[in-house]
């Protein structure tokens, strides 16, 4: 489970308000800012933004493909995906559907509050259909956090090899929980 | 006020959880899963298994010759059109009685300097000794199975080639790319000779095609090779090898070798990022008049763990030899279409997982228009149809995506391959799943042709056949393969697909590479060439 020490700064952030947020971001390193939807995501210095962006997506990785300094088992990426639903009720129903899933050894969910917003984290094995004749399906560990912002949903979707170090998982969780909304919760 | 209430509630709950469970103060409903489970999952991760080169054979059934009483091989229109089983129409007359190999997932190369010289690759036998290719020197009437693809020197290649693709350039040079656990590419001027293959061998080991991207080592997949003229030196041919790097998104990569034999891939850039849940179906299309190259792939954007999946069909372009990829200002490519699609499972026809996507594109050699074929599930009928869009120059350095038209009617279709003949006829190869007979799936191979820029199509069935195998319970079973390939040379379409050999004279049911050449008469004037943008000067690549 999660380390107590890791969450204390976040808890502090909630208590002391927005000034602490900006200080915390400075301490954490780079920040992705989404102007359209008014939120930020902080990530460590040793993570990199992808050159390739899609309309509603932003991607960060802890390695560069051409010169990966990270062991293969610890290479991680997080996709930040924005989706606008028809209404806040639709967003809620989507999160309800995640919560309604039965926790199994292969997939589990947690209900969270991130910056005052309802959120659900889903963690489980993700199957990549490689199509290779020599491979069976490759499995990755997916750690996805879905945050409700009225009719807008932010999905922070991480994937890592299943034998990834716990420290990388903690980094991912830290990134996914670093979301701060301009308008607050 | 609302925020303060929520914050207060969060702090209260967090504190309670912290006190009671010694856990995250923000987790209100935590599960009891532990890291041990992740470690257990790690042990379940597998990336080494025998290829699906199962020799699907069974005794012939009466229906193999005429499924549902229908003539299995209709006559193709056109005096130059033929369809043959390369195992049956073979210089070895006994091969029809002995060959039982899988023969799935075909690729085809036609020598532009001698269109009678045609090469087909398929899962027709693996390395140990040399791997085979199928070669014809008389335009496809008679074939020889020649064991003339040597393993790349210094590479442990037993059990492969796995995925493979071949293409001819000029000067009788045929290049091929081969998946082992990485990708290796070579060039030959004589496919009949194993010794004629050239590989870039450094210190006794063949250079990986994906050597510039260490993250892809051991994670490269499904290479696709095409030869194109250089964008700035028209007399030079470059070899493009597209592949997936599954250590990433997966990442779509395109490695390029510039005018050298053996190929030396000195540029390798990312043309896009795919997603999980589907195979990216990464393919290339080349414009031989400008040297432009297109990279196309799929991104699952909805219901990626279910069926059907919602897919963005993507297109990107390089005008500078693969140094940069951008289209309409988008470095990651543009969305050509969004549609639902059934892939990779449930298996197509219950026996072929669609692990190569449902997308393909080709360039009109006359005017540079791109024709993009993709799977589109009809929500009303549940049929996975094939749709097509024409993408054309917008006059401002970008492209305009045209409206959607359908290649097929209300059928269950898959594994498309599109080509455009010199007379502007657009051809689309595809399969349909037509139901069952005697417990075996019925498939039909089709060639649909359009003489009005992909607006309407006339369909020609090439072969209707019973699968040699039924569902074996393996979700990755592929009795056909991930892709088939058809190319256009002049006014003819040259294609190879995997089909049952019984209608051609095989004494037992087994899948073979089926070759077809269709040369439709033009029904419209030759298109007027359009003025096209000048290729951008290529940044100096690290050659």
mmCIF file with all atom_site columns, C-alpha atoms in Angstrom, chain B residues 36 95 106 125 136 138 172 211 229 250 289 315 385 424 430 434 444 446 462 514 529 541:
data_model
loop_
_atom_site.group_PDB
_atom_site.id
_atom_site.type_symbol
_atom_site.label_atom_id
_atom_site.label_alt_id
_atom_site.label_comp_id
_atom_site.label_asym_id
_atom_site.label_entity_id
_atom_site.label_seq_id
_atom_site.pdbx_PDB_ins_code
_atom_site.Cartn_x
_atom_site.Cartn_y
_atom_site.Cartn_z
_atom_site.occupancy
_atom_site.B_iso_or_equiv
_atom_site.pdbx_formal_charge
_atom_site.auth_seq_id
_atom_site.auth_comp_id
_atom_site.auth_asym_id
_atom_site.auth_atom_id
_atom_site.pdbx_PDB_model_num
ATOM 1  C CA . UNK B 1 36  ? 2.666   -9.335  -4.590  1.00 0.00 ? 36  UNK B CA 1
ATOM 2  C CA . UNK B 1 95  ? 4.379   -30.379 -54.361 1.00 0.00 ? 95  UNK B CA 1
ATOM 3  C CA . UNK B 1 106 ? 1.303   -13.113 -47.937 1.00 0.00 ? 106 UNK B CA 1
ATOM 4  C CA . UNK B 1 125 ? 8.598   -22.722 -43.917 1.00 0.00 ? 125 UNK B CA 1
ATOM 5  C CA . UNK B 1 136 ? 7.520   -16.885 -61.015 1.00 0.00 ? 136 UNK B CA 1
ATOM 6  C CA . UNK B 1 138 ? 6.422   -16.011 -66.505 1.00 0.00 ? 138 UNK B CA 1
ATOM 7  C CA . UNK B 1 172 ? 16.237  -5.436  -60.291 1.00 0.00 ? 172 UNK B CA 1
ATOM 8  C CA . UNK B 1 211 ? 19.162  -0.356  -34.481 1.00 0.00 ? 211 UNK B CA 1
ATOM 9  C CA . UNK B 1 229 ? 12.206  7.052   -55.036 1.00 0.00 ? 229 UNK B CA 1
ATOM 10 C CA . UNK B 1 250 ? 3.133   1.368   -29.015 1.00 0.00 ? 250 UNK B CA 1
ATOM 11 C CA . UNK B 1 289 ? 6.314   10.658  -58.346 1.00 0.00 ? 289 UNK B CA 1
ATOM 12 C CA . UNK B 1 315 ? -2.418  9.122   -41.461 1.00 0.00 ? 315 UNK B CA 1
ATOM 13 C CA . UNK B 1 385 ? -17.864 -3.370  -43.576 1.00 0.00 ? 385 UNK B CA 1
ATOM 14 C CA . UNK B 1 424 ? -6.699  5.476   -62.052 1.00 0.00 ? 424 UNK B CA 1
ATOM 15 C CA . UNK B 1 430 ? -10.503 -8.138  -49.006 1.00 0.00 ? 430 UNK B CA 1
ATOM 16 C CA . UNK B 1 434 ? -19.818 -16.036 -45.342 1.00 0.00 ? 434 UNK B CA 1
ATOM 17 C CA . UNK B 1 444 ? -14.454 -15.419 -49.919 1.00 0.00 ? 444 UNK B CA 1
ATOM 18 C CA . UNK B 1 446 ? -12.683 -10.395 -53.333 1.00 0.00 ? 446 UNK B CA 1
ATOM 19 C CA . UNK B 1 462 ? -11.665 -14.398 -56.525 1.00 0.00 ? 462 UNK B CA 1
ATOM 20 C CA . UNK B 1 514 ? -3.076  -17.889 -54.187 1.00 0.00 ? 514 UNK B CA 1
ATOM 21 C CA . UNK B 1 529 ? -1.786  14.896  -63.495 1.00 0.00 ? 529 UNK B CA 1
ATOM 22 C CA . UNK B 1 541 ? 20.305  13.161  -41.768 1.00 0.00 ? 541 UNK B CA 1
#
